[in-house]
Amino acid sequence: MCPSKVAEGDQRGWIVPIGGAENKDENPRILKRFLAVAGGSTAEIVVIPTASQLRDTGPRYQRLFGELGARKVEVVDFDSRGDCTDSGRLDRIERASAIFFTGGNQLRLSTILGGTPAAQMIRACNAAGVTVGGTSAGASILSEHMIAFGKEGSSPRADSVRLAPGLGLTNRFVIDQHFRQRDRLGRLLAALAYNPFAIGIGLDEDTAAFIGPDNTLEVEGSGSVSVVDAGNLGFSSMADAGEEQPVCMLGLTVHILLAGATFNLATRKASAGTLARSKT
Amino acid sequence: MCPSKVAEGDQRGWIVPIGGAENKDENPRILKRFLAVAGGSTAEIVVIPTASQLRDTGPRYQRLFGELGARKVEVVDFDSRGDCTDSGRLDRIERASAIFFTGGNQLRLSTILGGTPAAQMIRACNAAGVTVGGTSAGASILSEHMIAFGKEGSSPRADSVRLAPGLGLTNRFVIDQHFRQRDRLGRLLAALAYNPFAIGIGLDEDTAAFIGPDNTLEVEGSGSVSVVDAGNLGFSSMADAGEEQPVCMLGLTVHILLAGATFNLATRKASAGTLARSKT
């Protein structure tokens, strides 16, 4: 799906992919910042636990965002494609100031929500200014081209990755999560080799990319965000590689960002941001 | 140690780091090519099994190179620093057309050979045109700055890597091996963050970099060679990062090379080489 069009005068809402396993206890700085861009004390958050098959996943985030000070948090589960046309659920989505997808399996999200009124409404809400984010599988689903699954390893192979259409809030990037912890650079590179137009974003656990309406990505959390820009790719052998074969890719630009650093998805420029503060 | 100076009129010999676990049976193409740059049927190869503590390691490579057609293959083990001044061993090194370090523990190589007449002779031989290569630990030892050990993970942390002085055949690159198989990008990036002047070379298993006298690196084998060029690094937070903390690095250039592709260590240009052959 192509990204929803932002109406004239409107600003797209924040897009917030989180790499999974975000700190929920001593230092829930990612969830706090999500709440801040969701409206702070006036936030009305809808938690969508569809990716998960654990009964407690939704209520847990409901409790967390409530304790952090959200005005209202509701769990809206979509357990079947039929649920995605239910007017009660759609009404609750429409009233939200932010939408949060939990972790689980991103193919549950794409197979249940894909092409339904619920997916259309979430896209339209984001285009109209509503914050949409998610963790782990809930991060992967956000972009137009979603990594459904793949293989471990730092270098790309022709069969490293399988893509599926995602929610399509943006087509500027492809997201991968649990990045450092599950050795996923190769599958992200393979996704970029298929078509180098997008920017790869690899999110470590407890690390998030806060992508503002101006397309500036800011990092929050304890790990790093690996940004892979294939825009200047000089050569790739993907088209000629057999299944399981390694892939040659020449001219990748990589930035390892930490909290405080930024990357502009439009200009493709990285900045050290507050990490480069002058000596005091 | 700084690289040995190449005398006027001389050409440095090949430097051949191999990523470990090279195919020795059905398709020993790396060992075959090593033999070719060692002189082919006139090759006299010295195998140094010092990194290994297995009795059979040296004789195994002696047998392999013999079967592939080397004129003479000798195993010269250095089991103590005293061995490194032994004139019999030094004589055999001096007569070799190529020197091959087996795998094992690179710290055994650096602690036993470092600063001895044997190390000096190997450096001088390479500067005078003798091929020097090695696999796994035997690859790591070749450069001036050697990765002694480190931690897994694709993104760099301040404590990802420990460097030690290596044999110093060149200071243009830092080598890591078993690269894809052991998830070692982060420790190579950390090594480059310490001082971005060098080029990082990450060798997959059954994959080798054949670095010619003209500083062109050619890939051989079934996997990939990840070349990380930090020459245009715009920012790194290494100096400010606490132990175990992630490190921000902006502006890395990465090439994933396969057999047929090349990288020039002097000009820092990658080429698809024979992979980019025109349609037939």
XYZ file of C-alpha atoms in Angstrom:
560
model
C 0.000 0.000 0.000
C 1.206 3.479 -0.772
C 1.326 5.930 2.117
C -1.891 7.842 2.804
C -1.822 11.328 1.396
C -1.463 14.099 3.947
C -4.157 16.723 3.293
C -3.097 20.300 2.676
C -2.687 22.118 5.964
C -2.359 18.845 7.887
C 0.798 17.304 9.274
C 1.462 13.590 9.363
C 1.608 12.165 12.902
C 4.704 10.669 14.477
C 5.761 7.182 13.411
C 7.487 5.320 16.236
C 9.040 1.904 15.580
C 10.613 0.314 18.690
C 13.134 -2.549 18.509
C 11.397 -4.770 21.071
C 12.140 -5.512 24.746
C 11.828 -1.840 25.703
C 12.464 -1.114 29.370
C 9.134 -1.077 31.197
C 10.281 -0.701 34.799
C 13.260 1.339 36.046
C 13.680 3.482 32.964
C 10.689 3.363 30.611
C 12.015 6.318 28.633
C 10.766 5.041 25.286
C 7.188 4.537 26.500
C 7.353 7.932 28.262
C 8.418 9.669 25.089
C 5.759 7.798 23.118
C 3.222 9.146 25.600
C 4.637 12.653 25.134
C 4.190 12.593 21.342
C 0.756 10.998 21.904
C -0.433 14.092 23.760
C 0.990 13.654 27.279
C -1.673 13.964 29.972
C -4.385 14.419 27.330
C -3.328 11.283 25.405
C -5.959 8.735 24.454
C -4.072 5.642 23.372
C -5.431 2.578 21.611
C -3.293 -0.535 22.137
C -3.624 -3.173 19.396
C -2.344 -6.561 20.664
C -3.233 -8.460 17.489
C 0.373 -9.583 16.807
C 0.490 -11.372 20.141
C -1.344 -14.514 21.099
C -0.833 -13.949 24.817
C -3.906 -12.790 26.682
C -2.004 -10.363 28.937
C -0.120 -8.392 26.267
C -2.779 -5.740 25.693
C -3.707 -5.160 29.348
C -0.028 -4.889 30.247
C 0.537 -1.896 27.937
C -2.817 -0.470 29.047
C -1.541 -0.545 32.638
C 1.888 0.860 31.694
C 0.605 3.838 29.704
C -1.996 4.475 32.422
C 0.649 4.538 35.150
C 2.758 6.921 33.054
C -0.172 9.361 32.975
C -2.208 8.846 29.799
C -5.765 10.145 30.156
C -7.285 7.056 28.597
C -5.910 3.746 27.306
C -8.060 1.136 25.579
C -7.166 -2.288 24.223
C -8.683 -2.895 20.796
C -7.987 -6.410 19.583
C -8.582 -7.604 16.045
C -8.722 -11.356 16.129
C -10.183 -11.899 12.666
C -10.680 -9.970 9.471
C -14.340 -9.665 10.467
C -13.286 -7.689 13.555
C -11.672 -5.154 11.225
C -15.068 -3.942 9.977
C -16.675 -3.757 13.428
C -17.933 -0.213 13.924
C -17.338 -0.192 17.692
C -13.656 -0.951 17.194
C -13.338 1.527 14.308
C -14.917 4.282 16.416
C -12.379 3.744 19.172
C -9.520 3.914 16.652
C -10.923 7.111 15.196
C -11.047 8.871 18.577
C -7.470 7.954 19.578
C -4.611 10.441 19.798
C -2.159 7.553 19.374
C -2.158 3.926 18.266
C 0.299 1.357 19.629
C 0.959 -2.104 18.185
C 2.405 -4.684 20.582
C 4.960 -7.324 19.632
C 4.236 -10.846 18.458
C 4.172 -11.984 14.841
C 3.994 -9.286 12.175
C 2.324 -11.704 9.755
C -0.634 -11.876 12.129
C -0.942 -8.102 11.765
C -0.621 -8.055 7.984
C -2.853 -11.076 7.372
C -5.642 -9.894 9.687
C -5.545 -6.122 9.126
C -4.324 -5.936 5.520
C -6.757 -4.232 3.178
C -9.501 -3.807 5.809
C -11.297 -0.640 6.964
C -9.260 -0.818 10.183
C -5.967 -0.603 8.263
C -7.346 2.197 6.105
C -8.449 4.105 9.176
C -5.073 3.768 10.912
C -3.343 5.067 7.779
C -5.782 7.965 7.502
C -5.392 8.799 11.208
C -1.600 8.942 10.893
C -1.867 11.110 7.800
C -4.111 13.456 9.811
C -1.673 13.818 12.693
C -2.210 10.796 14.968
C 0.914 9.149 16.415
C 1.301 5.504 15.404
C 3.975 3.248 16.856
C 4.733 -0.284 17.850
C 7.344 -2.590 19.267
C 9.049 -5.590 17.601
C 6.431 -7.030 15.198
C 4.482 -3.818 15.833
C 7.457 -1.862 14.487
C 7.904 -4.004 11.376
C 4.283 -3.583 10.287
C 4.486 0.217 10.060
C 6.202 0.640 6.714
C 5.044 -0.197 3.213
C 7.550 -3.015 2.724
C 7.710 -5.242 5.789
C 10.309 -7.859 6.699
C 8.091 -10.863 7.396
C 10.896 -13.218 8.360
C 14.426 -14.115 7.441
C 17.752 -15.636 8.375
C 20.501 -14.532 10.731
C 23.882 -13.271 9.593
C 25.645 -9.995 8.927
C 26.082 -10.371 5.179
C 23.184 -10.678 2.711
C 22.191 -13.887 0.926
C 19.566 -14.103 -1.779
C 17.270 -16.006 0.584
C 18.033 -13.926 3.709
C 14.695 -12.181 3.771
C 11.029 -12.436 2.882
C 9.112 -9.227 2.404
C 5.390 -8.739 2.714
C 3.267 -5.631 2.302
C 2.987 -3.754 5.589
C 0.634 -1.083 6.862
C 2.217 1.521 4.598
C 2.414 4.584 6.828
C 5.506 5.465 4.831
C 7.544 3.941 2.036
C 10.744 5.747 2.922
C 12.140 2.945 5.050
C 12.243 -0.759 5.807
C 12.386 -1.630 9.496
C 14.055 -4.474 11.299
C 14.004 -5.027 15.058
C 15.893 -6.979 17.775
C 18.648 -5.945 15.392
C 21.894 -6.432 17.273
C 20.468 -9.155 19.491
C 19.380 -11.373 16.560
C 22.142 -10.605 14.046
C 19.860 -9.180 11.368
C 22.008 -6.889 9.232
C 22.176 -9.381 6.365
C 18.420 -9.682 6.008
C 18.024 -5.894 6.065
C 20.708 -5.589 3.375
C 18.958 -8.244 1.286
C 15.711 -6.261 1.538
C 17.545 -3.152 0.291
C 19.231 -5.127 -2.474
C 15.802 -6.051 -3.880
C 15.161 -2.361 -4.465
C 17.639 0.163 -3.100
C 15.174 3.074 -3.031
C 14.261 2.642 0.642
C 16.379 3.323 3.716
C 17.009 0.447 6.100
C 16.440 1.034 9.802
C 17.762 -1.626 12.198
C 16.503 -1.121 15.743
C 18.249 -2.692 18.719
C 16.165 -3.847 21.650
C 15.137 -1.080 24.080
C 15.736 1.424 21.293
C 13.259 3.416 19.226
C 13.178 5.691 16.213
C 10.890 8.693 16.726
C 10.116 9.882 13.213
C 8.571 13.318 13.250
C 6.197 14.936 10.775
C 9.275 16.613 9.238
C 10.834 13.171 8.497
C 13.603 13.637 11.035
C 14.351 10.413 12.881
C 15.432 10.853 16.497
C 16.790 7.958 18.543
C 15.601 7.125 22.048
C 16.652 4.252 24.310
C 19.724 2.385 25.469
C 20.883 0.759 22.217
C 21.624 1.884 18.702
C 19.749 2.379 15.459
C 21.655 1.234 12.368
C 20.679 3.303 9.357
C 21.621 1.728 6.030
C 21.381 4.004 3.008
C 21.634 2.166 -0.299
C 20.913 5.318 -2.300
C 24.428 5.391 -3.741
C 24.640 1.654 -4.340
C 26.983 1.208 -7.285
C 26.378 -2.488 -7.903
C 24.412 -5.408 -6.559
C 24.460 -9.023 -7.717
C 21.015 -9.814 -6.253
C 19.400 -10.433 -9.627
C 22.003 -13.066 -10.512
C 22.350 -14.761 -7.118
C 20.974 -18.253 -6.670
C 18.917 -19.173 -3.606
C 21.213 -19.364 -0.528
C 23.980 -17.575 -2.429
C 25.704 -14.516 -0.954
C 25.051 -11.145 -2.581
C 27.586 -8.511 -3.603
C 26.645 -4.900 -2.720
C 29.022 -1.994 -3.363
C 28.713 1.489 -1.908
C 26.449 1.257 1.137
C 26.426 4.129 3.618
C 25.926 3.113 7.249
C 25.312 5.234 10.336
C 25.164 3.848 13.858
C 22.960 6.260 15.808
C 22.455 6.532 19.573
C 19.930 8.500 21.621
C 20.512 12.156 20.812
C 21.587 11.562 17.194
C 19.271 12.179 14.244
C 18.825 11.172 10.622
C 16.753 13.082 8.100
C 14.887 10.613 5.899
C 14.325 13.231 3.204
C 17.861 14.605 2.866
C 19.557 11.347 4.059
C 21.874 13.323 6.362
C 22.910 11.988 9.771
C 23.735 14.297 12.649
C 25.319 13.656 16.037
C 22.737 16.047 17.511
C 23.151 16.432 21.253
C 25.974 13.833 21.290
C 28.238 16.440 19.717
C 27.742 18.985 22.522
C 30.754 21.228 22.991
C 33.063 20.793 25.978
C 31.913 22.402 29.194
C 55.107 -2.866 14.437
C 55.188 -0.726 11.331
C 55.202 -2.575 8.018
C 58.627 -3.609 6.722
C 59.902 -1.264 4.093
C 59.885 -2.616 0.556
C 63.308 -2.043 -0.996
C 63.558 -0.097 -4.227
C 63.036 -2.383 -7.185
C 61.319 -5.013 -4.989
C 57.615 -5.775 -4.784
C 55.851 -6.776 -1.595
C 54.554 -10.352 -1.671
C 50.889 -11.297 -1.569
C 49.077 -11.055 1.766
C 46.315 -13.663 2.022
C 43.978 -13.616 5.026
C 41.376 -16.428 4.980
C 38.192 -16.354 7.089
C 38.590 -19.864 8.526
C 36.920 -23.179 7.672
C 38.096 -23.042 4.057
C 36.950 -25.940 1.917
C 39.679 -28.597 1.904
C 37.966 -31.397 -0.002
C 35.546 -31.028 -2.940
C 36.449 -27.454 -3.821
C 39.708 -26.265 -2.225
C 39.786 -23.199 -4.452
C 41.266 -20.932 -1.783
C 44.178 -23.261 -1.027
C 44.668 -23.787 -4.780
C 44.892 -20.071 -5.397
C 47.220 -19.669 -2.423
C 49.444 -22.264 -4.024
C 49.295 -20.354 -7.317
C 50.509 -17.086 -5.747
C 53.094 -19.128 -3.796
C 54.743 -20.214 -7.043
C 52.559 -23.109 -8.230
C 54.556 -26.256 -8.956
C 57.766 -24.548 -7.818
C 56.243 -23.442 -4.495
C 58.107 -24.146 -1.268
C 55.643 -23.527 1.519
C 56.353 -23.275 5.229
C 53.316 -24.033 7.398
C 53.399 -22.444 10.870
C 50.905 -24.223 13.191
C 51.822 -22.183 16.292
C 48.286 -20.800 16.796
C 46.913 -24.330 17.152
C 47.478 -26.715 20.021
C 46.388 -29.735 18.013
C 49.187 -32.004 16.924
C 47.693 -32.728 13.490
C 47.102 -29.155 12.317
C 50.493 -28.634 10.684
C 50.766 -32.059 8.998
C 47.228 -31.672 7.635
C 48.100 -28.507 5.678
C 51.419 -30.101 4.676
C 49.458 -32.984 3.147
C 46.900 -30.657 1.504
C 49.422 -28.373 -0.188
C 51.437 -31.414 -1.215
C 48.441 -33.059 -2.853
C 47.646 -29.798 -4.659
C 51.116 -29.903 -6.219
C 53.544 -27.828 -4.158
C 57.163 -28.834 -4.708
C 57.963 -28.808 -1.004
C 55.951 -28.213 2.166
C 57.519 -28.075 5.615
C 55.934 -27.611 9.021
C 57.878 -25.160 11.171
C 56.423 -24.904 14.653
C 57.353 -22.242 17.173
C 56.335 -23.502 20.567
C 58.251 -20.979 22.648
C 59.979 -17.653 22.202
C 63.247 -19.566 22.330
C 62.225 -21.449 19.181
C 61.982 -18.087 17.400
C 65.763 -17.618 17.495
C 66.581 -21.161 16.379
C 68.739 -20.927 13.270
C 67.391 -24.144 11.717
C 63.850 -22.811 11.820
C 64.928 -19.381 10.581
C 66.774 -20.926 7.651
C 63.675 -22.809 6.567
C 61.602 -19.619 6.741
C 64.174 -17.758 4.689
C 64.128 -20.324 1.863
C 60.305 -20.430 1.573
C 58.376 -19.006 -1.375
C 55.303 -18.751 0.871
C 54.423 -18.850 4.566
C 51.064 -20.095 5.851
C 49.712 -19.629 9.401
C 47.081 -22.141 10.525
C 44.109 -21.278 12.734
C 43.963 -21.497 16.498
C 44.434 -18.594 18.898
C 45.981 -15.427 17.483
C 47.320 -14.475 20.915
C 49.510 -17.569 20.821
C 51.005 -16.197 17.605
C 51.532 -12.672 18.907
C 52.810 -13.703 22.333
C 55.266 -16.292 20.998
C 56.441 -14.621 17.772
C 56.133 -10.929 18.674
C 59.420 -9.031 18.529
C 61.526 -12.128 17.746
C 63.910 -12.748 14.840
C 61.282 -15.109 13.364
C 58.695 -12.311 13.181
C 61.273 -9.936 11.747
C 62.233 -12.474 9.124
C 58.637 -13.121 8.053
C 58.082 -9.378 7.693
C 61.271 -8.991 5.699
C 60.395 -11.972 3.472
C 56.976 -10.491 2.653
C 58.547 -7.105 1.905
C 60.918 -8.903 -0.483
C 58.146 -10.670 -2.396
C 57.255 -13.806 -0.410
C 53.547 -14.659 -0.130
C 52.288 -14.726 3.468
C 48.811 -15.905 4.411
C 46.827 -17.640 7.066
C 43.409 -18.825 8.092
C 41.270 -17.704 11.029
C 43.764 -16.754 13.792
C 46.414 -16.951 11.070
C 44.539 -14.227 9.177
C 44.126 -11.931 12.173
C 47.850 -11.934 12.967
C 48.861 -10.513 9.564
C 48.099 -6.824 10.068
C 49.658 -4.264 12.379
C 46.571 -3.910 14.578
C 45.094 -7.302 15.409
C 41.704 -8.121 16.902
C 42.704 -10.345 19.816
C 39.180 -11.068 21.011
C 35.826 -9.415 21.430
C 32.070 -9.711 21.748
C 29.353 -10.673 19.290
C 26.833 -8.218 17.861
C 26.321 -6.109 14.767
C 26.602 -2.695 16.405
C 29.719 -1.442 18.192
C 30.048 -1.095 21.970
C 32.987 0.496 23.732
C 34.041 -2.902 25.067
C 33.312 -4.888 21.870
C 36.927 -5.448 20.978
C 40.443 -5.842 22.311
C 43.295 -5.039 19.980
C 46.854 -6.289 20.213
C 49.843 -5.631 18.002
C 49.987 -8.114 15.147
C 52.700 -9.179 12.753
C 52.493 -5.872 10.917
C 52.790 -6.903 7.264
C 50.599 -3.897 6.552
C 48.843 -1.216 8.556
C 46.229 -0.490 5.909
C 43.625 -2.829 7.351
C 42.256 -4.605 10.390
C 41.077 -8.159 9.769
C 38.277 -10.133 11.328
C 37.358 -13.724 10.436
C 34.432 -16.181 10.808
C 32.693 -12.866 10.168
C 29.142 -13.710 9.251
C 29.155 -16.979 11.179
C 30.132 -15.332 14.505
C 28.324 -11.983 14.157
C 31.440 -9.835 14.346
C 30.596 -6.568 12.592
C 30.280 -4.673 15.891
C 33.766 -5.588 17.071
C 35.268 -4.612 13.712
C 33.425 -1.266 13.866
C 34.692 -0.716 17.415
C 38.261 -1.338 16.223
C 37.774 1.277 13.479
C 36.196 3.716 15.943
C 39.393 3.666 18.029
C 41.221 5.101 15.046
C 39.400 5.370 11.728
C 42.556 5.428 9.585
C 42.487 1.707 8.816
C 40.088 -0.227 6.605
C 38.125 -3.055 8.197
C 38.044 -6.403 6.405
C 35.516 -8.961 7.637
C 36.090 -12.405 6.136
C 33.348 -15.029 6.078
C 34.310 -18.663 6.468
C 35.604 -20.342 3.281
C 36.392 -16.886 1.929
C 39.731 -15.173 1.413
C 41.146 -11.789 0.486
C 44.063 -12.054 -1.933
C 45.887 -8.746 -1.528
C 48.356 -8.203 -4.308
C 51.583 -6.198 -4.367
C 49.561 -3.369 -5.955
C 47.210 -3.265 -2.894
C 44.247 -4.574 -4.854
C 42.182 -7.001 -2.784
C 40.550 -9.806 -4.748
C 37.982 -12.114 -3.180
C 38.092 -15.902 -3.472
C 35.764 -18.472 -1.940
C 32.093 -19.157 -1.329
C 31.198 -16.353 1.103
C 31.594 -12.608 1.236
C 34.181 -10.102 2.382
C 32.729 -7.072 4.162
C 34.899 -4.020 3.617
C 34.242 -1.201 6.069
C 35.805 2.140 5.188
C 35.696 4.663 8.037
C 37.749 7.192 6.093
C 34.831 9.594 5.803
C 33.615 9.085 9.362
C 31.929 12.329 10.360
C 31.490 11.600 14.047
C 32.149 8.894 16.613
C 31.252 8.873 20.302
C 33.900 6.268 21.211
C 35.928 8.660 23.369
C 32.884 9.462 25.521
C 31.327 5.981 25.706
C 31.452 4.125 29.002
C 32.455 0.447 29.142
C 29.612 -1.700 27.687
C 27.978 1.391 26.172
C 26.997 1.508 22.484
C 28.972 3.781 20.184
C 27.624 6.255 17.640
C 29.409 6.255 14.246
C 28.228 8.434 11.356
C 29.274 8.070 7.743
C 30.646 4.563 7.290
C 31.019 3.163 3.795
C 30.404 -0.578 3.461
C 30.973 -2.919 0.521
C 29.939 -6.565 0.491
C 32.309 -8.279 -1.949
C 32.072 -11.737 -3.479
C 34.574 -13.775 -5.473
C 35.312 -11.763 -8.592
C 34.897 -8.355 -6.951
C 37.864 -6.206 -5.927
C 38.743 -3.365 -3.572
C 41.770 -1.144 -3.920
C 43.222 -0.469 -0.481
C 45.110 2.593 -1.729
C 42.315 4.390 -3.589
C 39.509 2.854 -1.444
C 37.468 2.062 -4.557
C 35.374 -1.102 -4.852
C 34.697 -2.769 -8.173
C 32.323 -5.546 -9.200
C 35.135 -6.935 -11.360
C 34.089 -10.081 -13.190
C 30.662 -10.032 -11.455
C 29.697 -7.125 -13.693
C 30.393 -8.965 -16.939
C 28.126 -7.860 -19.745
C 25.262 -10.038 -20.976
C 26.158 -12.782 -23.370
